[in-house]
């Protein structure tokens, strides 16, 4: 069942990577548990050790289950190569190791996912790669930070905590003018709402743990690139010993089939919640690029075709007991890391602790919210009750 590369994204999401008649007509690809893969003859064995061999030769280097998932992702991003790796962080690691060597310098957005910074500061640094963090809103000004040895400009747009939208076309133009590659962590928007390859980006990484898998039960990542870098990154992934479990690959592909409807609903609910928060006197500001007036709204409107369900709420200064009264009593907003699943979540985060290139000077706490697939009215009722608890705790702090 060849899906047409010109068809709409929802159609490609539905059909990409399927080959039912290779498997008795069964719609979904089978889950191959494999380490050893036998060759029938010496001639075929010899063939399989040649570079560029397209078949399967060993579990770690790919099975029909991993290829089905990767083909679906290639169709989604309309790119040459997608490589499945064991987590979103593994995807970032693969991209950074693949594009740097000792003596290089990398530029990383100050809004990057915290483990991305640890990778640069604690691991790349040991191998002689230096890092400079930059203001996510720098745009074309990135040129001034590019050194002769800068090999990578790493972007994450919007950042998953503070949601700054980066000027990707301007950053790509500036980086390419100096021979640097640009990587984007596209986990927030996914290919459904932003395809960075349209803007000439070199490598895209996505935590498929989040919206692609969509059900809070899988750790997986993907790295996407064109026909030059893609095969190099695939080979590096194999050399590093990265591979994914077949059941996780199956679940990720199963989750992917519904990503367009989940995201549409999560976008809608996220905006309902974000607008409600904007009305609350205890809220200093809501950071959601799809809200008119948001600092990233203009760029978001120019470059994106939708918003996911992840946004942040910055509170005015409040006693910890008042925030605890809000968070501890939620019926539906689970307190936990990660996001992109079907359920609503809340998580506190203090950007002050990790930023080095920019200053985060909001006096109050930032709570990040993720809109799940619940009825928006039930989520609003959960928030109303939460704010009633918050106000009661704030107004009589000694009771807590
Ligand atoms: C979660 C996340 C990752 C890492 O994904 P894991 O699968 O948890 O390793 C990377 N980038 C962003 C923006 C994320 O939110």
mmCIF file of C-alpha atoms and ligand atoms in Angstrom:
data_model
loop_
_atom_site.group_PDB
_atom_site.id
_atom_site.type_symbol
_atom_site.label_atom_id
_atom_site.label_comp_id
_atom_site.label_asym_id
_atom_site.label_seq_id
_atom_site.Cartn_x
_atom_site.Cartn_y
_atom_site.Cartn_z
ATOM 1 C CA UNK A 1 0.000 0.000 0.000
ATOM 2 C CA UNK A 2 2.164 2.831 -1.253
ATOM 3 C CA UNK A 3 1.058 6.104 0.205
ATOM 4 C CA UNK A 4 1.409 9.157 -1.996
ATOM 5 C CA UNK A 5 4.000 11.693 -0.903
ATOM 6 C CA UNK A 6 1.784 14.474 -2.234
ATOM 7 C CA UNK A 7 -1.162 13.508 -0.036
ATOM 8 C CA UNK A 8 -2.025 15.475 3.102
ATOM 9 C CA UNK A 9 -0.238 14.833 6.340
ATOM 10 C CA UNK A 10 -3.187 13.080 8.033
ATOM 11 C CA UNK A 11 -3.368 10.664 5.097
ATOM 12 C CA UNK A 12 0.343 9.960 5.279
ATOM 13 C CA UNK A 13 0.115 9.460 9.040
ATOM 14 C CA UNK A 14 -2.612 6.888 8.411
ATOM 15 C CA UNK A 15 -0.919 4.897 5.643
ATOM 16 C CA UNK A 16 2.848 5.390 5.819
ATOM 17 C CA UNK A 17 5.002 2.357 6.474
ATOM 18 C CA UNK A 18 2.205 -0.170 5.919
ATOM 19 C CA UNK A 19 2.666 -3.254 3.756
ATOM 20 C CA UNK A 20 -0.217 -5.585 4.732
ATOM 21 C CA UNK A 21 0.111 -8.013 1.812
ATOM 22 C CA UNK A 22 3.649 -8.815 2.795
ATOM 23 C CA UNK A 23 2.060 -10.225 5.954
ATOM 24 C CA UNK A 24 -1.114 -12.178 5.109
ATOM 25 C CA UNK A 25 -3.115 -8.961 4.743
ATOM 26 C CA UNK A 26 -2.738 -8.089 8.416
ATOM 27 C CA UNK A 27 -2.979 -4.300 8.579
ATOM 28 C CA UNK A 28 -0.246 -3.560 11.121
ATOM 29 C CA UNK A 29 3.361 -4.664 10.673
ATOM 30 C CA UNK A 30 4.399 -7.666 12.756
ATOM 31 C CA UNK A 31 6.582 -7.318 15.846
ATOM 32 C CA UNK A 32 9.865 -9.005 14.980
ATOM 33 C CA UNK A 33 11.896 -10.035 18.001
ATOM 34 C CA UNK A 34 15.320 -10.496 16.481
ATOM 35 C CA UNK A 35 19.009 -10.624 17.190
ATOM 36 C CA UNK A 36 20.348 -13.196 14.700
ATOM 37 C CA UNK A 37 19.076 -12.903 11.141
ATOM 38 C CA UNK A 38 20.098 -15.901 8.995
ATOM 39 C CA UNK A 39 21.306 -15.798 5.384
ATOM 40 C CA UNK A 40 20.570 -18.830 3.224
ATOM 41 C CA UNK A 41 23.859 -18.857 1.303
ATOM 42 C CA UNK A 42 27.436 -17.653 1.547
ATOM 43 C CA UNK A 43 26.806 -15.377 -1.431
ATOM 44 C CA UNK A 44 23.961 -13.610 0.391
ATOM 45 C CA UNK A 45 26.011 -13.430 3.568
ATOM 46 C CA UNK A 46 28.777 -11.683 1.613
ATOM 47 C CA UNK A 47 26.224 -9.388 0.003
ATOM 48 C CA UNK A 48 24.846 -8.397 3.421
ATOM 49 C CA UNK A 49 28.206 -7.189 4.683
ATOM 50 C CA UNK A 50 28.615 -4.679 1.843
ATOM 51 C CA UNK A 51 28.062 -0.994 2.614
ATOM 52 C CA UNK A 52 24.631 0.231 1.578
ATOM 53 C CA UNK A 53 23.047 -3.229 1.916
ATOM 54 C CA UNK A 54 19.293 -2.673 2.052
ATOM 55 C CA UNK A 55 18.211 -5.932 3.674
ATOM 56 C CA UNK A 56 18.300 -6.986 7.309
ATOM 57 C CA UNK A 57 21.480 -8.399 8.755
ATOM 58 C CA UNK A 58 21.352 -8.131 12.541
ATOM 59 C CA UNK A 59 18.728 -7.088 15.109
ATOM 60 C CA UNK A 60 20.591 -3.995 16.226
ATOM 61 C CA UNK A 61 20.929 -2.600 12.726
ATOM 62 C CA UNK A 62 17.226 -2.861 11.918
ATOM 63 C CA UNK A 63 14.248 -5.168 11.483
ATOM 64 C CA UNK A 64 11.020 -4.868 9.483
ATOM 65 C CA UNK A 65 9.463 -3.505 12.709
ATOM 66 C CA UNK A 66 11.981 -0.671 13.079
ATOM 67 C CA UNK A 67 11.885 0.064 9.342
ATOM 68 C CA UNK A 68 8.078 0.291 9.334
ATOM 69 C CA UNK A 69 8.232 2.912 12.091
ATOM 70 C CA UNK A 70 11.098 4.803 10.452
ATOM 71 C CA UNK A 71 9.389 4.807 7.042
ATOM 72 C CA UNK A 72 6.282 6.290 8.601
ATOM 73 C CA UNK A 73 8.379 9.046 10.192
ATOM 74 C CA UNK A 74 10.206 9.671 6.884
ATOM 75 C CA UNK A 75 6.832 10.115 5.220
ATOM 76 C CA UNK A 76 5.629 12.429 7.971
ATOM 77 C CA UNK A 77 8.670 14.719 7.632
ATOM 78 C CA UNK A 78 9.129 14.072 3.895
ATOM 79 C CA UNK A 79 12.800 13.423 4.569
ATOM 80 C CA UNK A 80 15.353 10.906 3.317
ATOM 81 C CA UNK A 81 16.201 9.180 6.599
ATOM 82 C CA UNK A 82 14.638 8.678 9.995
ATOM 83 C CA UNK A 83 16.555 6.692 12.596
ATOM 84 C CA UNK A 84 14.737 5.281 15.611
ATOM 85 C CA UNK A 85 16.744 5.464 18.843
ATOM 86 C CA UNK A 86 15.944 4.428 22.419
ATOM 87 C CA UNK A 87 14.855 7.847 23.760
ATOM 88 C CA UNK A 88 14.465 11.488 22.856
ATOM 89 C CA UNK A 89 17.707 12.234 24.656
ATOM 90 C CA UNK A 90 19.463 9.499 22.657
ATOM 91 C CA UNK A 91 18.253 11.306 19.514
ATOM 92 C CA UNK A 92 19.843 14.558 20.688
ATOM 93 C CA UNK A 93 23.036 12.684 21.607
ATOM 94 C CA UNK A 94 23.209 11.005 18.198
ATOM 95 C CA UNK A 95 22.765 14.307 16.373
ATOM 96 C CA UNK A 96 25.393 16.104 18.460
ATOM 97 C CA UNK A 97 27.963 13.297 18.298
ATOM 98 C CA UNK A 98 27.343 12.944 14.583
ATOM 99 C CA UNK A 99 27.988 16.596 13.811
ATOM 100 C CA UNK A 100 30.939 17.398 16.084
ATOM 101 C CA UNK A 101 34.571 16.445 16.571
ATOM 102 C CA UNK A 102 37.278 17.465 19.042
ATOM 103 C CA UNK A 103 38.085 21.155 18.739
ATOM 104 C CA UNK A 104 34.593 22.132 17.568
ATOM 105 C CA UNK A 105 32.274 24.639 19.168
ATOM 106 C CA UNK A 106 28.499 24.411 19.421
ATOM 107 C CA UNK A 107 25.852 27.050 20.059
ATOM 108 C CA UNK A 108 22.899 25.899 22.135
ATOM 109 C CA UNK A 109 19.723 27.813 22.910
ATOM 110 C CA UNK A 110 19.372 28.839 26.552
ATOM 111 C CA UNK A 111 15.814 27.452 26.431
ATOM 112 C CA UNK A 112 16.989 23.907 25.641
ATOM 113 C CA UNK A 113 15.685 20.862 27.487
ATOM 114 C CA UNK A 114 17.909 20.540 30.601
ATOM 115 C CA UNK A 115 19.420 17.118 29.713
ATOM 116 C CA UNK A 116 20.593 18.631 26.382
ATOM 117 C CA UNK A 117 22.706 21.033 28.433
ATOM 118 C CA UNK A 118 24.089 18.193 30.555
ATOM 119 C CA UNK A 119 25.075 16.331 27.380
ATOM 120 C CA UNK A 120 27.018 19.406 26.201
ATOM 121 C CA UNK A 121 28.503 20.409 29.556
ATOM 122 C CA UNK A 122 29.373 16.984 30.905
ATOM 123 C CA UNK A 123 30.004 14.775 27.877
ATOM 124 C CA UNK A 124 30.816 16.809 24.749
ATOM 125 C CA UNK A 125 33.124 18.993 26.878
ATOM 126 C CA UNK A 126 35.188 15.903 27.825
ATOM 127 C CA UNK A 127 35.750 15.200 24.139
ATOM 128 C CA UNK A 128 36.984 18.695 23.392
ATOM 129 C CA UNK A 129 33.773 20.309 22.125
ATOM 130 C CA UNK A 130 33.044 23.691 23.695
ATOM 131 C CA UNK A 131 29.573 25.156 24.095
ATOM 132 C CA UNK A 132 28.132 28.657 24.214
ATOM 133 C CA UNK A 133 24.513 29.197 25.211
ATOM 134 C CA UNK A 134 22.582 31.902 23.390
ATOM 135 C CA UNK A 135 19.370 33.867 23.841
ATOM 136 C CA UNK A 136 16.589 31.876 22.130
ATOM 137 C CA UNK A 137 15.257 35.136 20.646
ATOM 138 C CA UNK A 138 18.598 36.024 19.031
ATOM 139 C CA UNK A 139 17.424 35.383 15.436
ATOM 140 C CA UNK A 140 19.897 36.610 12.792
ATOM 141 C CA UNK A 141 22.072 37.943 15.632
ATOM 142 C CA UNK A 142 23.382 34.388 15.988
ATOM 143 C CA UNK A 143 25.976 35.322 13.324
ATOM 144 C CA UNK A 144 27.913 37.287 15.896
ATOM 145 C CA UNK A 145 28.361 34.179 18.043
ATOM 146 C CA UNK A 146 29.435 31.870 15.226
ATOM 147 C CA UNK A 147 33.143 31.083 15.387
ATOM 148 C CA UNK A 148 35.281 29.498 12.694
ATOM 149 C CA UNK A 149 35.038 26.183 14.562
ATOM 150 C CA UNK A 150 31.289 26.338 15.217
ATOM 151 C CA UNK A 151 29.906 23.144 13.755
ATOM 152 C CA UNK A 152 26.359 23.140 15.182
ATOM 153 C CA UNK A 153 23.679 25.614 16.145
ATOM 154 C CA UNK A 154 21.213 23.720 18.309
ATOM 155 C CA UNK A 155 17.652 25.051 18.482
ATOM 156 C CA UNK A 156 14.511 23.997 20.314
ATOM 157 C CA UNK A 157 11.423 25.868 19.227
ATOM 158 C CA UNK A 158 9.405 26.505 21.219
ATOM 159 C CA UNK A 159 11.464 25.575 24.293
ATOM 160 C CA UNK A 160 9.579 22.940 26.248
ATOM 161 C CA UNK A 161 9.441 24.950 29.507
ATOM 162 C CA UNK A 162 9.538 28.624 28.562
ATOM 163 C CA UNK A 163 8.137 28.277 25.032
ATOM 164 C CA UNK A 164 10.177 30.939 23.239
ATOM 165 C CA UNK A 165 9.631 30.648 19.491
ATOM 166 C CA UNK A 166 12.927 30.892 17.610
ATOM 167 C CA UNK A 167 13.411 32.525 14.219
ATOM 168 C CA UNK A 168 14.465 29.298 12.520
ATOM 169 C CA UNK A 169 14.775 30.662 8.931
ATOM 170 C CA UNK A 170 17.046 33.502 10.152
ATOM 171 C CA UNK A 171 19.176 31.141 12.251
ATOM 172 C CA UNK A 172 19.512 28.631 9.400
ATOM 173 C CA UNK A 173 20.555 31.368 6.950
ATOM 174 C CA UNK A 174 23.169 32.752 9.359
ATOM 175 C CA UNK A 175 24.550 29.298 10.247
ATOM 176 C CA UNK A 176 24.743 28.073 6.667
ATOM 177 C CA UNK A 177 26.532 31.247 5.616
ATOM 178 C CA UNK A 178 29.328 30.202 8.005
ATOM 179 C CA UNK A 179 29.257 26.474 7.262
ATOM 180 C CA UNK A 180 27.558 25.442 10.526
ATOM 181 C CA UNK A 181 24.746 22.878 10.644
ATOM 182 C CA UNK A 182 21.455 23.525 12.409
ATOM 183 C CA UNK A 183 19.692 20.963 14.578
ATOM 184 C CA UNK A 184 16.184 21.424 15.944
ATOM 185 C CA UNK A 185 14.430 19.644 18.775
ATOM 186 C CA UNK A 186 10.931 19.597 17.273
ATOM 187 C CA UNK A 187 9.183 17.711 20.067
ATOM 188 C CA UNK A 188 6.599 20.433 20.863
ATOM 189 C CA UNK A 189 5.188 20.931 17.369
ATOM 190 C CA UNK A 190 5.956 17.547 15.759
ATOM 191 C CA UNK A 191 5.892 17.293 11.960
ATOM 192 C CA UNK A 192 2.147 17.870 12.098
ATOM 193 C CA UNK A 193 2.520 21.542 13.049
ATOM 194 C CA UNK A 194 6.043 22.417 11.917
ATOM 195 C CA UNK A 195 8.270 20.807 9.333
ATOM 196 C CA UNK A 196 11.781 22.237 9.816
ATOM 197 C CA UNK A 197 13.022 20.711 6.547
ATOM 198 C CA UNK A 198 10.913 23.313 4.740
ATOM 199 C CA UNK A 199 13.358 25.825 6.250
ATOM 200 C CA UNK A 200 16.469 23.901 5.196
ATOM 201 C CA UNK A 201 17.313 22.613 8.654
ATOM 202 C CA UNK A 202 20.015 19.913 8.645
ATOM 203 C CA UNK A 203 18.904 17.542 11.391
ATOM 204 C CA UNK A 204 15.607 17.219 13.257
ATOM 205 C CA UNK A 205 15.273 15.355 16.529
ATOM 206 C CA UNK A 206 12.052 14.493 18.266
ATOM 207 C CA UNK A 207 11.249 12.732 21.520
ATOM 208 C CA UNK A 208 8.777 10.197 20.105
ATOM 209 C CA UNK A 209 8.169 9.387 23.769
ATOM 210 C CA UNK A 210 5.847 12.399 23.691
ATOM 211 C CA UNK A 211 3.188 12.993 21.015
ATOM 212 C CA UNK A 212 4.213 10.301 18.534
ATOM 213 C CA UNK A 213 3.794 7.490 21.046
ATOM 214 C CA UNK A 214 1.090 9.496 22.768
ATOM 215 C CA UNK A 215 0.147 7.083 25.546
ATOM 216 C CA UNK A 216 2.770 7.638 28.276
ATOM 217 C CA UNK A 217 4.088 4.101 28.008
ATOM 218 C CA UNK A 218 7.062 4.206 25.624
ATOM 219 C CA UNK A 219 10.552 5.717 25.609
ATOM 220 C CA UNK A 220 11.730 6.307 22.026
ATOM 221 C CA UNK A 221 13.342 8.989 19.901
ATOM 222 C CA UNK A 222 13.835 9.792 16.231
ATOM 223 C CA UNK A 223 16.573 11.574 14.282
ATOM 224 C CA UNK A 224 15.760 12.819 10.776
ATOM 225 C CA UNK A 225 18.104 14.083 8.077
ATOM 226 C CA UNK A 226 18.635 14.330 4.337
ATOM 227 C CA UNK A 227 20.446 11.960 2.003
ATOM 228 C CA UNK A 228 23.948 13.052 2.973
ATOM 229 C CA UNK A 229 23.736 13.174 6.760
ATOM 230 C CA UNK A 230 20.950 10.599 7.181
ATOM 231 C CA UNK A 231 22.988 7.497 6.291
ATOM 232 C CA UNK A 232 25.936 8.794 8.355
ATOM 233 C CA UNK A 233 23.698 9.184 11.395
ATOM 234 C CA UNK A 234 22.184 5.745 10.846
ATOM 235 C CA UNK A 235 25.642 4.219 10.753
ATOM 236 C CA UNK A 236 26.715 6.126 13.889
ATOM 237 C CA UNK A 237 23.586 4.939 15.686
ATOM 238 C CA UNK A 238 24.540 1.349 14.918
ATOM 239 C CA UNK A 239 28.160 1.963 15.951
ATOM 240 C CA UNK A 240 27.000 3.427 19.254
ATOM 241 C CA UNK A 241 24.901 0.348 19.876
ATOM 242 C CA UNK A 242 21.580 2.186 19.814
ATOM 243 C CA UNK A 243 18.501 0.133 19.018
ATOM 244 C CA UNK A 244 14.901 0.029 20.164
ATOM 245 C CA UNK A 245 12.884 -2.842 21.535
ATOM 246 C CA UNK A 246 10.388 -4.227 19.006
ATOM 247 C CA UNK A 247 7.390 -3.789 21.287
ATOM 248 C CA UNK A 248 8.243 -0.127 21.837
ATOM 249 C CA UNK A 249 8.624 0.400 18.078
ATOM 250 C CA UNK A 250 5.251 -1.229 17.535
ATOM 251 C CA UNK A 251 3.586 0.930 20.199
ATOM 252 C CA UNK A 252 5.179 4.092 18.802
ATOM 253 C CA UNK A 253 3.897 3.321 15.299
ATOM 254 C CA UNK A 254 0.459 2.458 16.696
ATOM 255 C CA UNK A 255 0.421 5.752 18.611
ATOM 256 C CA UNK A 256 1.511 7.705 15.555
ATOM 257 C CA UNK A 257 -1.629 6.724 13.606
ATOM 258 C CA UNK A 258 -3.798 8.988 15.754
ATOM 259 C CA UNK A 259 -1.403 11.895 16.289
ATOM 260 C CA UNK A 260 -3.251 14.342 14.039
ATOM 261 C CA UNK A 261 -6.582 13.992 15.872
ATOM 262 C CA UNK A 262 -4.972 13.935 19.295
ATOM 263 C CA UNK A 263 -2.983 17.084 18.567
ATOM 264 C CA UNK A 264 -5.983 18.935 17.149
ATOM 265 C CA UNK A 265 -7.952 18.196 20.299
ATOM 266 C CA UNK A 266 -5.034 18.947 22.615
ATOM 267 C CA UNK A 267 -4.411 22.233 20.833
ATOM 268 C CA UNK A 268 -8.054 23.220 21.305
ATOM 269 C CA UNK A 269 -8.226 22.194 24.965
ATOM 270 C CA UNK A 270 -4.835 23.765 25.689
ATOM 271 C CA UNK A 271 -6.104 27.097 24.381
ATOM 272 C CA UNK A 272 -9.302 26.877 26.437
ATOM 273 C CA UNK A 273 -7.213 26.301 29.566
ATOM 274 C CA UNK A 274 -4.626 28.955 28.655
ATOM 275 C CA UNK A 275 -7.352 31.596 28.157
ATOM 276 C CA UNK A 276 -8.902 30.659 31.501
ATOM 277 C CA UNK A 277 -5.550 31.100 33.237
ATOM 278 C CA UNK A 278 -5.149 34.544 31.644
ATOM 279 C CA UNK A 279 -8.244 35.706 33.544
ATOM 280 C CA UNK A 280 -7.000 34.683 36.978
ATOM 281 C CA UNK A 281 -5.624 37.511 39.153
ATOM 282 C CA UNK A 282 -2.955 35.196 40.654
ATOM 283 C CA UNK A 283 -1.434 34.590 37.219
ATOM 284 C CA UNK A 284 1.361 36.937 36.083
ATOM 285 C CA UNK A 285 1.410 35.605 32.526
ATOM 286 C CA UNK A 286 0.557 32.634 30.376
ATOM 287 C CA UNK A 287 3.218 31.533 27.890
ATOM 288 C CA UNK A 288 1.498 30.004 24.889
ATOM 289 C CA UNK A 289 2.683 30.946 21.390
ATOM 290 C CA UNK A 290 -0.806 30.582 19.902
ATOM 291 C CA UNK A 291 -2.218 33.305 22.165
ATOM 292 C CA UNK A 292 -2.311 36.732 20.507
ATOM 293 C CA UNK A 293 0.016 38.999 22.461
ATOM 294 C CA UNK A 294 2.407 36.181 23.379
ATOM 295 C CA UNK A 295 6.045 37.110 22.731
ATOM 296 C CA UNK A 296 6.342 34.263 20.216
ATOM 297 C CA UNK A 297 2.979 34.709 18.539
ATOM 298 C CA UNK A 298 4.109 36.511 15.389
ATOM 299 C CA UNK A 299 6.829 33.978 14.567
ATOM 300 C CA UNK A 300 4.519 31.110 15.502
ATOM 301 C CA UNK A 301 1.874 32.453 13.109
ATOM 302 C CA UNK A 302 4.423 32.847 10.337
ATOM 303 C CA UNK A 303 6.059 29.420 10.639
ATOM 304 C CA UNK A 304 3.734 26.965 12.384
ATOM 305 C CA UNK A 305 0.359 25.554 11.412
ATOM 306 C CA UNK A 306 -0.787 24.626 14.892
ATOM 307 C CA UNK A 307 0.044 24.401 18.578
ATOM 308 C CA UNK A 308 0.333 21.367 20.787
ATOM 309 C CA UNK A 309 -1.190 21.101 24.251
ATOM 310 C CA UNK A 310 1.886 22.177 26.242
ATOM 311 C CA UNK A 311 2.112 25.666 27.737
ATOM 312 C CA UNK A 312 3.310 27.380 30.906
ATOM 313 C CA UNK A 313 1.713 29.577 33.523
ATOM 314 C CA UNK A 314 3.820 32.011 35.520
ATOM 315 C CA UNK A 315 2.209 32.798 38.861
ATOM 316 C CA UNK A 316 2.605 35.971 40.881
ATOM 317 C CA UNK A 317 4.604 35.425 44.069
ATOM 318 C CA UNK A 318 2.563 33.120 46.320
ATOM 319 C CA UNK A 319 3.342 31.128 49.455
ATOM 320 C CA UNK A 320 4.469 27.569 48.714
ATOM 321 C CA UNK A 321 1.519 26.298 50.771
ATOM 322 C CA UNK A 322 -0.906 27.988 48.350
ATOM 323 C CA UNK A 323 0.754 26.329 45.335
ATOM 324 C CA UNK A 324 0.747 23.008 47.165
ATOM 325 C CA UNK A 325 -2.968 23.396 47.860
ATOM 326 C CA UNK A 326 -3.508 23.919 44.113
ATOM 327 C CA UNK A 327 -1.323 21.094 42.825
ATOM 328 C CA UNK A 328 -1.890 18.447 45.508
ATOM 329 C CA UNK A 329 -5.661 18.407 45.157
ATOM 330 C CA UNK A 330 -6.014 18.078 41.367
ATOM 331 C CA UNK A 331 -8.272 15.305 40.210
ATOM 332 C CA UNK A 332 -7.067 15.142 36.589
ATOM 333 C CA UNK A 333 -3.783 17.056 36.314
ATOM 334 C CA UNK A 334 -1.162 14.505 37.297
ATOM 335 C CA UNK A 335 2.079 15.862 38.765
ATOM 336 C CA UNK A 336 4.836 14.435 36.604
ATOM 337 C CA UNK A 337 7.574 14.879 34.036
ATOM 338 C CA UNK A 338 7.190 14.152 30.338
ATOM 339 C CA UNK A 339 4.092 15.054 28.315
ATOM 340 C CA UNK A 340 2.445 14.300 24.973
ATOM 341 C CA UNK A 341 0.315 11.475 26.344
ATOM 342 C CA UNK A 342 -3.477 11.391 26.386
ATOM 343 C CA UNK A 343 -3.729 12.697 29.954
ATOM 344 C CA UNK A 344 -3.393 16.136 31.501
ATOM 345 C CA UNK A 345 -0.320 17.006 33.532
ATOM 346 C CA UNK A 346 1.203 19.753 35.641
ATOM 347 C CA UNK A 347 4.851 20.251 36.599
ATOM 348 C CA UNK A 348 6.731 23.058 38.363
ATOM 349 C CA UNK A 349 10.008 24.233 36.860
ATOM 350 C CA UNK A 350 12.452 26.976 37.799
ATOM 351 C CA UNK A 351 14.273 28.263 34.682
ATOM 352 C CA UNK A 352 16.428 30.444 36.965
ATOM 353 C CA UNK A 353 18.399 27.361 37.975
ATOM 354 C CA UNK A 354 19.781 26.489 34.570
ATOM 355 C CA UNK A 355 19.890 29.623 32.433
ATOM 356 C CA UNK A 356 23.261 31.139 31.659
ATOM 357 C CA UNK A 357 22.793 33.357 28.586
ATOM 358 C CA UNK A 358 19.565 35.053 29.610
ATOM 359 C CA UNK A 359 18.020 36.105 32.883
ATOM 360 C CA UNK A 360 14.748 34.649 34.133
ATOM 361 C CA UNK A 361 13.478 37.212 36.604
ATOM 362 C CA UNK A 362 9.847 36.245 37.132
ATOM 363 C CA UNK A 363 9.270 36.425 40.892
ATOM 364 C CA UNK A 364 6.626 33.689 41.004
ATOM 365 C CA UNK A 365 6.591 29.976 40.256
ATOM 366 C CA UNK A 366 6.241 28.585 36.750
ATOM 367 C CA UNK A 367 3.863 25.653 36.368
ATOM 368 C CA UNK A 368 3.868 23.857 33.036
ATOM 369 C CA UNK A 369 0.541 22.385 31.966
ATOM 370 C CA UNK A 370 -0.224 19.710 29.424
ATOM 371 C CA UNK A 371 -3.750 19.462 28.055
ATOM 372 C CA UNK A 372 -4.911 15.870 27.710
ATOM 373 C CA UNK A 373 -7.927 14.399 25.977
ATOM 374 C CA UNK A 374 -10.363 14.846 28.864
ATOM 375 C CA UNK A 375 -13.510 16.964 28.450
ATOM 376 C CA UNK A 376 -12.387 20.595 28.632
ATOM 377 C CA UNK A 377 -15.277 21.349 31.031
ATOM 378 C CA UNK A 378 -13.985 18.752 33.512
ATOM 379 C CA UNK A 379 -10.473 20.183 33.311
ATOM 380 C CA UNK A 380 -11.807 23.709 33.882
ATOM 381 C CA UNK A 381 -13.788 22.482 36.903
ATOM 382 C CA UNK A 382 -10.573 20.874 38.227
ATOM 383 C CA UNK A 383 -8.768 24.218 37.823
ATOM 384 C CA UNK A 384 -11.629 26.213 39.397
ATOM 385 C CA UNK A 385 -11.583 23.947 42.438
ATOM 386 C CA UNK A 386 -7.790 24.182 42.542
ATOM 387 C CA UNK A 387 -7.790 27.969 42.514
ATOM 388 C CA UNK A 388 -10.408 27.971 45.295
ATOM 389 C CA UNK A 389 -8.004 25.827 47.367
ATOM 390 C CA UNK A 390 -5.105 28.099 46.431
ATOM 391 C CA UNK A 391 -6.996 31.234 47.535
ATOM 392 C CA UNK A 392 -8.133 29.650 50.787
ATOM 393 C CA UNK A 393 -4.571 28.587 51.596
ATOM 394 C CA UNK A 394 -3.144 31.986 50.665
ATOM 395 C CA UNK A 395 -5.709 33.885 52.730
ATOM 396 C CA UNK A 396 -5.197 31.758 55.852
ATOM 397 C CA UNK A 397 -1.570 30.634 55.575
ATOM 398 C CA UNK A 398 -1.343 29.576 59.226
ATOM 399 C CA UNK A 399 -3.770 26.723 58.653
ATOM 400 C CA UNK A 400 -1.214 25.040 56.381
HETATM 401 C C1 LIG B 1 11.191 14.748 26.813
HETATM 402 C C2 LIG B 1 12.014 15.580 25.928
HETATM 403 C C3 LIG B 1 13.192 15.097 25.401
HETATM 404 C C4 LIG B 1 13.777 13.764 25.789
HETATM 405 O O1 LIG B 1 12.973 12.692 25.466
HETATM 406 P P1 LIG B 1 13.112 11.317 26.294
HETATM 407 O O2 LIG B 1 12.413 10.350 25.433
HETATM 408 O O3 LIG B 1 12.452 11.589 27.614
HETATM 409 O O4 LIG B 1 14.575 11.039 26.442
HETATM 410 C C5 LIG B 1 13.899 15.900 24.528
HETATM 411 N N1 LIG B 1 13.460 17.123 24.206
HETATM 412 C C6 LIG B 1 12.327 17.630 24.694
HETATM 413 C C7 LIG B 1 11.894 18.983 24.284
HETATM 414 C C8 LIG B 1 11.566 16.872 25.580
HETATM 415 O O5 LIG B 1 10.460 17.392 26.098
#
